[in-house]
Coordinates of C-alpha atoms and ligand atoms in Angstrom, one line a residue:
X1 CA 10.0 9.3 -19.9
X2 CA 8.4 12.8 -20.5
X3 CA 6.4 14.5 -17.7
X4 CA 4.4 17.0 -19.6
X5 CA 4.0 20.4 -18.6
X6 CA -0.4 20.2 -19.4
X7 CA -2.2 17.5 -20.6
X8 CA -5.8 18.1 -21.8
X9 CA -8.9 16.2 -20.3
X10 CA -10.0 13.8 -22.3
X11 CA -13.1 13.4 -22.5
X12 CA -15.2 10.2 -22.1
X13 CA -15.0 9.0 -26.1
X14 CA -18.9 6.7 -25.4
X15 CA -20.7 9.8 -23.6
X16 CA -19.2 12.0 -26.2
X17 CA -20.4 9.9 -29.8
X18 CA -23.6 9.5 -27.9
X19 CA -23.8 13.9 -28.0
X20 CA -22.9 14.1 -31.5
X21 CA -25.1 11.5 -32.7
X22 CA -28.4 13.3 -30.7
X23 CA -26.7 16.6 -32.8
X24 CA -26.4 14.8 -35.8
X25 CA -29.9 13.7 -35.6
X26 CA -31.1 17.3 -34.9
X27 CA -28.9 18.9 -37.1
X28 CA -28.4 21.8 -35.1
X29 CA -25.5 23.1 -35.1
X30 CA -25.1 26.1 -33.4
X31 CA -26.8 29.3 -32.4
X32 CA -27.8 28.5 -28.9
X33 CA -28.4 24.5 -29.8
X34 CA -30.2 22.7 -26.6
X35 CA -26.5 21.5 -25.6
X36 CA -25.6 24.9 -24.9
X37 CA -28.1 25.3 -23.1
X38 CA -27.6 22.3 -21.2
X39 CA -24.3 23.3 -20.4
X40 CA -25.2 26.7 -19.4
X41 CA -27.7 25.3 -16.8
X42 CA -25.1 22.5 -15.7
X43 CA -22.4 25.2 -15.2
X44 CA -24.3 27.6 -13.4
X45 CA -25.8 24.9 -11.0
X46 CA -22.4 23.4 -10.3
X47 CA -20.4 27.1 -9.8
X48 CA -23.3 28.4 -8.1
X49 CA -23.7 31.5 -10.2
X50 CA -26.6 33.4 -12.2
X51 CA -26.1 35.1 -15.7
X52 CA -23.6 32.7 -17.1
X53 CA -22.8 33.4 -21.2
X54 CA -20.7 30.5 -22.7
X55 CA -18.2 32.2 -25.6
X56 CA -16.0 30.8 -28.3
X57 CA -12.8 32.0 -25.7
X58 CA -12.3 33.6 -23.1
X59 CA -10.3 36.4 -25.5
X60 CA -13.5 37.3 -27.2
X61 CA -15.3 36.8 -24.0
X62 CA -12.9 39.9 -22.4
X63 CA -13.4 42.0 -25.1
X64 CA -17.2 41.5 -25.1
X65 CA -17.2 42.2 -21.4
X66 CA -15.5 45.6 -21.9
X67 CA -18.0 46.5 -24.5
X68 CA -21.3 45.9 -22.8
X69 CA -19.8 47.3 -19.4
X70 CA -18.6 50.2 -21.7
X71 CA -14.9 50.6 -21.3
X72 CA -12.6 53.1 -22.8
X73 CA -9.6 53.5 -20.4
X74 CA -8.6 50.5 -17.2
X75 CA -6.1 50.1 -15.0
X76 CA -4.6 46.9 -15.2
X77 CA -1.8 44.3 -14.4
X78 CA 1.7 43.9 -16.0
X79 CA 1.5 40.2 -14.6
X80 CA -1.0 38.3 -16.6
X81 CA -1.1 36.5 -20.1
X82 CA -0.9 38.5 -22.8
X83 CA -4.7 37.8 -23.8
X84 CA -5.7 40.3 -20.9
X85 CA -4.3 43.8 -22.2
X86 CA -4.5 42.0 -25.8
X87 CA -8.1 42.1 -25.7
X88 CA -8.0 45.7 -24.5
X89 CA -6.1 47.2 -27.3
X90 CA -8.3 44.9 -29.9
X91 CA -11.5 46.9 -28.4
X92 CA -9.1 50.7 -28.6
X93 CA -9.6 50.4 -24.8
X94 CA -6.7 52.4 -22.7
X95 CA -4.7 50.3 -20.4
X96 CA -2.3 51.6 -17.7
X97 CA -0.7 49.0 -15.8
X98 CA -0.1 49.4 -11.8
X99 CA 2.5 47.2 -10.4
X100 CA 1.3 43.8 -8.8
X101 CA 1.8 42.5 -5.2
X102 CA 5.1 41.2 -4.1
X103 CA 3.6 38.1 -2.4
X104 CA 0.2 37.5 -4.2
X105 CA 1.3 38.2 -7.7
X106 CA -2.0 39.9 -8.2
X107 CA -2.6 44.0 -8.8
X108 CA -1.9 45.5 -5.8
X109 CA -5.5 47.6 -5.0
X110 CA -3.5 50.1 -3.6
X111 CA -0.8 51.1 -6.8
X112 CA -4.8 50.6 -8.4
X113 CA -6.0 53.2 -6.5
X114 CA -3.2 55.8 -7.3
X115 CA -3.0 54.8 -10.4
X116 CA -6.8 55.7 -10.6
X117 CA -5.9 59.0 -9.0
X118 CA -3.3 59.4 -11.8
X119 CA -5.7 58.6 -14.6
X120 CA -8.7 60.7 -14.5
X121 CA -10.2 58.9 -17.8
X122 CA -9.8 55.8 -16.5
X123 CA -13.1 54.0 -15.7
X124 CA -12.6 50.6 -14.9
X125 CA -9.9 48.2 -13.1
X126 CA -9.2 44.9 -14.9
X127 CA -7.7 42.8 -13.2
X128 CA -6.4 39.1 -13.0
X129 CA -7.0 36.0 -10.5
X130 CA -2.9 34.7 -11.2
X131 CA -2.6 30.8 -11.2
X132 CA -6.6 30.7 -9.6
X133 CA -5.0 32.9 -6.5
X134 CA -8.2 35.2 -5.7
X135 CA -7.4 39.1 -6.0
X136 CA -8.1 41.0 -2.7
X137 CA -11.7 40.9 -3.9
X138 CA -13.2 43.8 -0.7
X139 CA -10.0 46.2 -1.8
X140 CA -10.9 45.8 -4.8
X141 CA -14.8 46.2 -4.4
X142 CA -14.5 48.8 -2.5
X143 CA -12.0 51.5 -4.3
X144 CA -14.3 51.1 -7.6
X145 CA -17.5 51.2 -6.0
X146 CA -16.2 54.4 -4.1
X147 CA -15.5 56.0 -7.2
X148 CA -18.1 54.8 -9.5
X149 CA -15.6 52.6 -11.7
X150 CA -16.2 49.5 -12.9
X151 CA -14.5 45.9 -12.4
X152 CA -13.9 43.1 -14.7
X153 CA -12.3 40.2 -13.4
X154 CA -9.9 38.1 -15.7
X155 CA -10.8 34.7 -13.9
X156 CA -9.2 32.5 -17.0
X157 CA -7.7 30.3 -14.4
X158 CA -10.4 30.5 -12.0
X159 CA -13.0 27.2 -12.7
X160 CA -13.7 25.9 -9.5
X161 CA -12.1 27.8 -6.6
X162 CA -14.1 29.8 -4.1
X163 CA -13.8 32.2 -1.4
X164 CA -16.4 31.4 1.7
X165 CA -17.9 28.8 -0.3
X166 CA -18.6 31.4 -3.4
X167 CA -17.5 31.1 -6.7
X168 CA -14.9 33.4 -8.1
X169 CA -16.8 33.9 -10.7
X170 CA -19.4 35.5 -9.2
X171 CA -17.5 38.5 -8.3
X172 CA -16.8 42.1 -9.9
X173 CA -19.4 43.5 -12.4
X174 CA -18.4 40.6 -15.1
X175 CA -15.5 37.9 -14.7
X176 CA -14.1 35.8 -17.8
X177 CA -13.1 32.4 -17.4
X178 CA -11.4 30.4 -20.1
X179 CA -12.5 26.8 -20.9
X180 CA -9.0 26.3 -23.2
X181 CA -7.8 22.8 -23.4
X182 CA -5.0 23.7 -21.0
X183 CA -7.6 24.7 -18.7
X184 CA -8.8 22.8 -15.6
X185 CA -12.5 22.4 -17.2
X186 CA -12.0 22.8 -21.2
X187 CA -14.9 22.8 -24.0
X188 CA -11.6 22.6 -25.7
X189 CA -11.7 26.3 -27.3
X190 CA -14.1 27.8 -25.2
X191 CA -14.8 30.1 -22.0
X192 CA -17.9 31.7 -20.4
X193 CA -18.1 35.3 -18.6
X194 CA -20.6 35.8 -15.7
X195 CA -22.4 39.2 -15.1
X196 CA -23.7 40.5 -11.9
X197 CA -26.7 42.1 -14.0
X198 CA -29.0 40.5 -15.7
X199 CA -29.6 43.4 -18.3
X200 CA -25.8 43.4 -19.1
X201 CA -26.0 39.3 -20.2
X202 CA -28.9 39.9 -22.3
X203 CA -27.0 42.9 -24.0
X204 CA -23.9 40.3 -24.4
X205 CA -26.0 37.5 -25.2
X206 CA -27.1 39.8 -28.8
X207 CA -23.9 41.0 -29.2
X208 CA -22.3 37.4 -29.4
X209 CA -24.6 36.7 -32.3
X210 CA -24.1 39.6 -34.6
X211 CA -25.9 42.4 -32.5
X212 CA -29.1 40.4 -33.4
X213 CA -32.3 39.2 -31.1
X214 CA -33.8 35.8 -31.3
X215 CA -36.2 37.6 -34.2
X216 CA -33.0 38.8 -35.7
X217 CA -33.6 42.3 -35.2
X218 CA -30.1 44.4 -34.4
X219 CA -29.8 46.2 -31.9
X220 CA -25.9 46.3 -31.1
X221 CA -22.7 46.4 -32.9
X222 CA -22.1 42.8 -32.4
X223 CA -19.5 39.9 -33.7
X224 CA -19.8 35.8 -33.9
X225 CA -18.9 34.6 -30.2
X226 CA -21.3 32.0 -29.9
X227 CA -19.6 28.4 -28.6
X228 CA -20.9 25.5 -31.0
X229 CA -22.8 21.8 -29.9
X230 CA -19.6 20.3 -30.5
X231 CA -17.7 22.1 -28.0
X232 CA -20.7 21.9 -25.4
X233 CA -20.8 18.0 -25.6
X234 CA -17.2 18.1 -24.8
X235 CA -17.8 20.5 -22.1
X236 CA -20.8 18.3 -21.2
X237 CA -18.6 15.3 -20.6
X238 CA -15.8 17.0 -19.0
X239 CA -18.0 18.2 -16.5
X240 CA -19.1 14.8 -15.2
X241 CA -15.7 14.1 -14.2
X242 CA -14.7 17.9 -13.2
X243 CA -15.0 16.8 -9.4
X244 CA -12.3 13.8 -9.8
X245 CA -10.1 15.9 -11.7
X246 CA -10.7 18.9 -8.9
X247 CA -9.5 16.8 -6.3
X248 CA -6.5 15.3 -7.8
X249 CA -5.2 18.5 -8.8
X250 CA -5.5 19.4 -5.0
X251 CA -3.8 16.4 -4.1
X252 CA -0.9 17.1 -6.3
X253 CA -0.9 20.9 -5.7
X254 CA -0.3 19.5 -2.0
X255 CA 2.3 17.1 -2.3
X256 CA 4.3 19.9 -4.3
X257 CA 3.8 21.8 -2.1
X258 CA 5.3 19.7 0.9
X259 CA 8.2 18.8 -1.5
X260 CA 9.2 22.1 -2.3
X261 CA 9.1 24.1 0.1
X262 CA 11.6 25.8 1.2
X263 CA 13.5 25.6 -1.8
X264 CA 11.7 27.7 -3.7
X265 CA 8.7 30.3 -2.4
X266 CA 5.1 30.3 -3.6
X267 CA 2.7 33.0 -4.1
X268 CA 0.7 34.0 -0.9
X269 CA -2.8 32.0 -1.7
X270 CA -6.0 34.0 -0.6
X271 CA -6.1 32.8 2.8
X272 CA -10.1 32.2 2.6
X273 CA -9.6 30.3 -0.6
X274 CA -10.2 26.6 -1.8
X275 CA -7.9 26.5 -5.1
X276 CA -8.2 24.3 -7.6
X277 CA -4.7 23.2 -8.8
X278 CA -4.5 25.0 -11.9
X279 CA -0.9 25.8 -12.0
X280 CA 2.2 25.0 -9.8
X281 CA 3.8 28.2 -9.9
X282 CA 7.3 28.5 -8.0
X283 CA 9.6 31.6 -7.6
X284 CA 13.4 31.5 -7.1
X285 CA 16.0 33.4 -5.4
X286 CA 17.5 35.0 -8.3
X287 CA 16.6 34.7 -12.2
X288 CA 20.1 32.4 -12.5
X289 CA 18.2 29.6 -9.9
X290 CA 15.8 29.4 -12.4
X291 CA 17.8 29.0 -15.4
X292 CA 19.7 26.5 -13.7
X293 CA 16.6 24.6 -13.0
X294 CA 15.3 25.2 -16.3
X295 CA 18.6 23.2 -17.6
X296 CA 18.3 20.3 -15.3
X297 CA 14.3 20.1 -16.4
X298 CA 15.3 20.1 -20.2
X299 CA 17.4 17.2 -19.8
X300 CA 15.1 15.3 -17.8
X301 CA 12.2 15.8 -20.3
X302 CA 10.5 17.7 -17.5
X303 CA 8.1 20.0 -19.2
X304 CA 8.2 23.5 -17.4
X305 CA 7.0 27.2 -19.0
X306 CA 7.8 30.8 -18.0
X307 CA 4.7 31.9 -17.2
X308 CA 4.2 34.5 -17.1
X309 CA 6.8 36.4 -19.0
X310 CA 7.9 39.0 -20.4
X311 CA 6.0 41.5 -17.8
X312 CA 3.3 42.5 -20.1
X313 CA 4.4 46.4 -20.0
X314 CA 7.5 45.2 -21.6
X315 CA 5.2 44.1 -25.1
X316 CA 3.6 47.9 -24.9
X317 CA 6.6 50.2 -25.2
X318 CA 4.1 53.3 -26.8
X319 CA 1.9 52.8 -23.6
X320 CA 3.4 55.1 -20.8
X321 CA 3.6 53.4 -17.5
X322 CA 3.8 56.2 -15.2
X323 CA 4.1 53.7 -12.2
X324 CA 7.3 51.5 -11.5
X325 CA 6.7 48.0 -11.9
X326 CA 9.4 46.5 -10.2
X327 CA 7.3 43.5 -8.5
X328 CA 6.3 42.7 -11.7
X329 CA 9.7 42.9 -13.9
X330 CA 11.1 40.8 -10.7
X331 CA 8.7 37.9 -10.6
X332 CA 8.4 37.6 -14.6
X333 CA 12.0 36.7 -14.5
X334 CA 12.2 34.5 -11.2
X335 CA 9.2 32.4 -11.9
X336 CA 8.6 28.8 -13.5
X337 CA 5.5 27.1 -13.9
X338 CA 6.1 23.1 -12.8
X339 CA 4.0 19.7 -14.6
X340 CA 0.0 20.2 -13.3
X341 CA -3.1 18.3 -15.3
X342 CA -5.2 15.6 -14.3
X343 CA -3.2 12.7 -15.2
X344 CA 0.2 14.0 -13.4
X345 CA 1.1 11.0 -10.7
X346 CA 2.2 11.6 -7.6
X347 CA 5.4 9.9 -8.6
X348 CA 5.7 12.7 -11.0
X349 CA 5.3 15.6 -8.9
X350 CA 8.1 13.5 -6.6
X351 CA 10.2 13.4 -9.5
X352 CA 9.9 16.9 -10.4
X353 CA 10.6 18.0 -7.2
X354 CA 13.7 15.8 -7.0
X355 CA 15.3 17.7 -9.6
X356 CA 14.6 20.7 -8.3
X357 CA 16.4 19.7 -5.0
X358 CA 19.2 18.6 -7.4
X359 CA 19.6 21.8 -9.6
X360 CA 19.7 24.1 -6.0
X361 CA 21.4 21.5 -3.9
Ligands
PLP1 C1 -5.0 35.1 -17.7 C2 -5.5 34.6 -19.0 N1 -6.4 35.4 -19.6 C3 -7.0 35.1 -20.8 C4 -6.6 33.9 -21.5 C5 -7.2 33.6 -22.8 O1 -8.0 32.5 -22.8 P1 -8.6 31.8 -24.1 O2 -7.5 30.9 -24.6 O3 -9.8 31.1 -23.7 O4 -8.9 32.9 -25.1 C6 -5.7 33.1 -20.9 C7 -5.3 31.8 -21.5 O5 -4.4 31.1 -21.1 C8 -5.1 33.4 -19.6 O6 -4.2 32.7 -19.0

């Protein structure tokens, strides 16, 4: 039997007909429907947060972040998905990467900071929460505050963990978090970012729909990001179960945890953090323990990704890295992403793990 690598909630099919026939009824549609506004207030009372915009993805929703918190050049991580610096170079922002932290697998604030130092156009730091690991989020807070920078968090893996009982979300001057189907809360295609001002949501909020005001006056250059009632009902039903699924992802997450190591090593989690079990990254010895791995998986029909690889420098050979990234290059090839999603058993996870032990006996 195959153990998948993701499966996607499903959400609950009576709740869900019961949504699209209220949207049927209304016929209406999109632009800012009253479901998206129910999930807005649903999601910011369950995260905890304040000026919450749900997007189409959490693609767009980087790129729209980046334009109301005025980017042109940031300093960024090699060790991400390839949606981060993607984004970026869609908007004509600059990007110089700075090499990531041997045990956290998150941008290193200090190679930030020199790299800062290096780049005297650079205004911002991007950077990304890896597997729902928080970022060292006073280093961080404190270099670009210091030097009048800005900082946009790529939380696309952070839905539901906090730090002292906040929300990741909440931190930086805007985070993005992706509501994907592979996610840990999914609209299906979806995400949502979160400002720390007010006046920079309501600039986003236009820009989403065209540039245009609810009296359809322009103000902005804008673009269609605007999520749909279809997607909000999903989201809507997913999030009545999102504290089930949070729990049994921990659960899992744990029992890997206790089966695997010392076999293989782990990223250092944010010691102040609850995590939510989005991925169940592991790192071996050497790039030829995970290959061997990899084989074993395969013939077990044990889903497993690289992820993430290639190091996302490697994509960008015209953008000079000035700055070695040797953490990065070393965990993009040692690193394997095991079976996590809501339905995984703990059989599963015992199974896994048992061929892990096998390939590296
Ligand atoms: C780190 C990171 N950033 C951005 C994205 C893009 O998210 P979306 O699929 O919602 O556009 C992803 C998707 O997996 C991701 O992992």
């Amino acid at each position: 039997m195959m153990i998948k690598l993701n499966l996607p909630l499903k959400p609950d099919t009576d709740k869900l007909f019961e949504y699209l026939n209220g949207i049927n009824d209304r016929q209406w549609y999109t632009n800012f429907g009253p479901l998206h506004q129910e999930l807005t207030y649903a999601l910011e009372q369950q995260l905890q947060v304040e000026n919450l915009l749900l997007v189409t993805n959490a693609t767009l929703g980087l790129q729209i972040a980046a334009a109301v918190l005025g980017l042109k050049h940031v300093i960024t991580t090699p060790f991400s998905f390839v949606a981060t610096t993607a984004a970026m170079a869609w908007r004509n922002v600059g990007f110089t990467f700075a090499d990531i932290d041997s045990q956290t697998l998150n941008l290193d604030p200090e190679k930030a900071a020199a790299a800062l130092h290096q780049v005297p156009e650079a205004d911002a730091v991007l950077a990304t929460h890896v597997y729902g690991n928080p970022c060292d989020l006073e280093s961080f807070a404190e270099l670009t505050a210091s030097q009048g920078k800005k900082l946009l968090y790529d939380a696309a893996h952070g839905f539901g963990v906090t730090v002292k009982g906040k929300s990741l979300l909440s931190f930086g001057d805007a985070s993005v978090v992706s509501f994907h189907a592979t996610k840990v809360f999914s609209t299906i295609e979806g995400g949502a970012i979160i400002f720390k001002r007010k006046s920079d949501y309501d600039r986003a909020k236009r820009m989403i729909s065209f540039g245009m005001d609810a009296n359809g006056e322009i103000h902005d250059l804008g673009i269609n990001a605007k999520m749909g009632e279809y997607h909000a009902a999903v989201g809507l039903c997913n999030l009545s179960q999102i504290e089930t699924v949070l729990e049994h992802r921990r659960e899992c997450f744990a029992h890997y945890q206790k089966l695997l190591v010392p076999r293989v090593k782990l990223p250092l989690w944010h010691p102040d953090a609850i995590l939510n079990g989005a991925y169940m990254p592991v790192i071996f010895e050497s790039s030829e323990d995970r290959i061997k791995c990899e084989k074993v998986l395969t013939s077990r029909n044990i889903g497993h990704r690289r992820y993430f690889s290639p190091s996302l420098d490697t994509l960008y050979p015209s953008v000079h890295s000035r700055n070695r990234l040797d953490n990065s290059h070393r965990i993009a090839s040692r690193v394997l992403c095991l079976p996590m999603h809501a339905y995984l058993t703990q059989s599963d996870v015992s199974q896994v793990c048992h061929s892990i032990t096998e390939a590296l006996p």
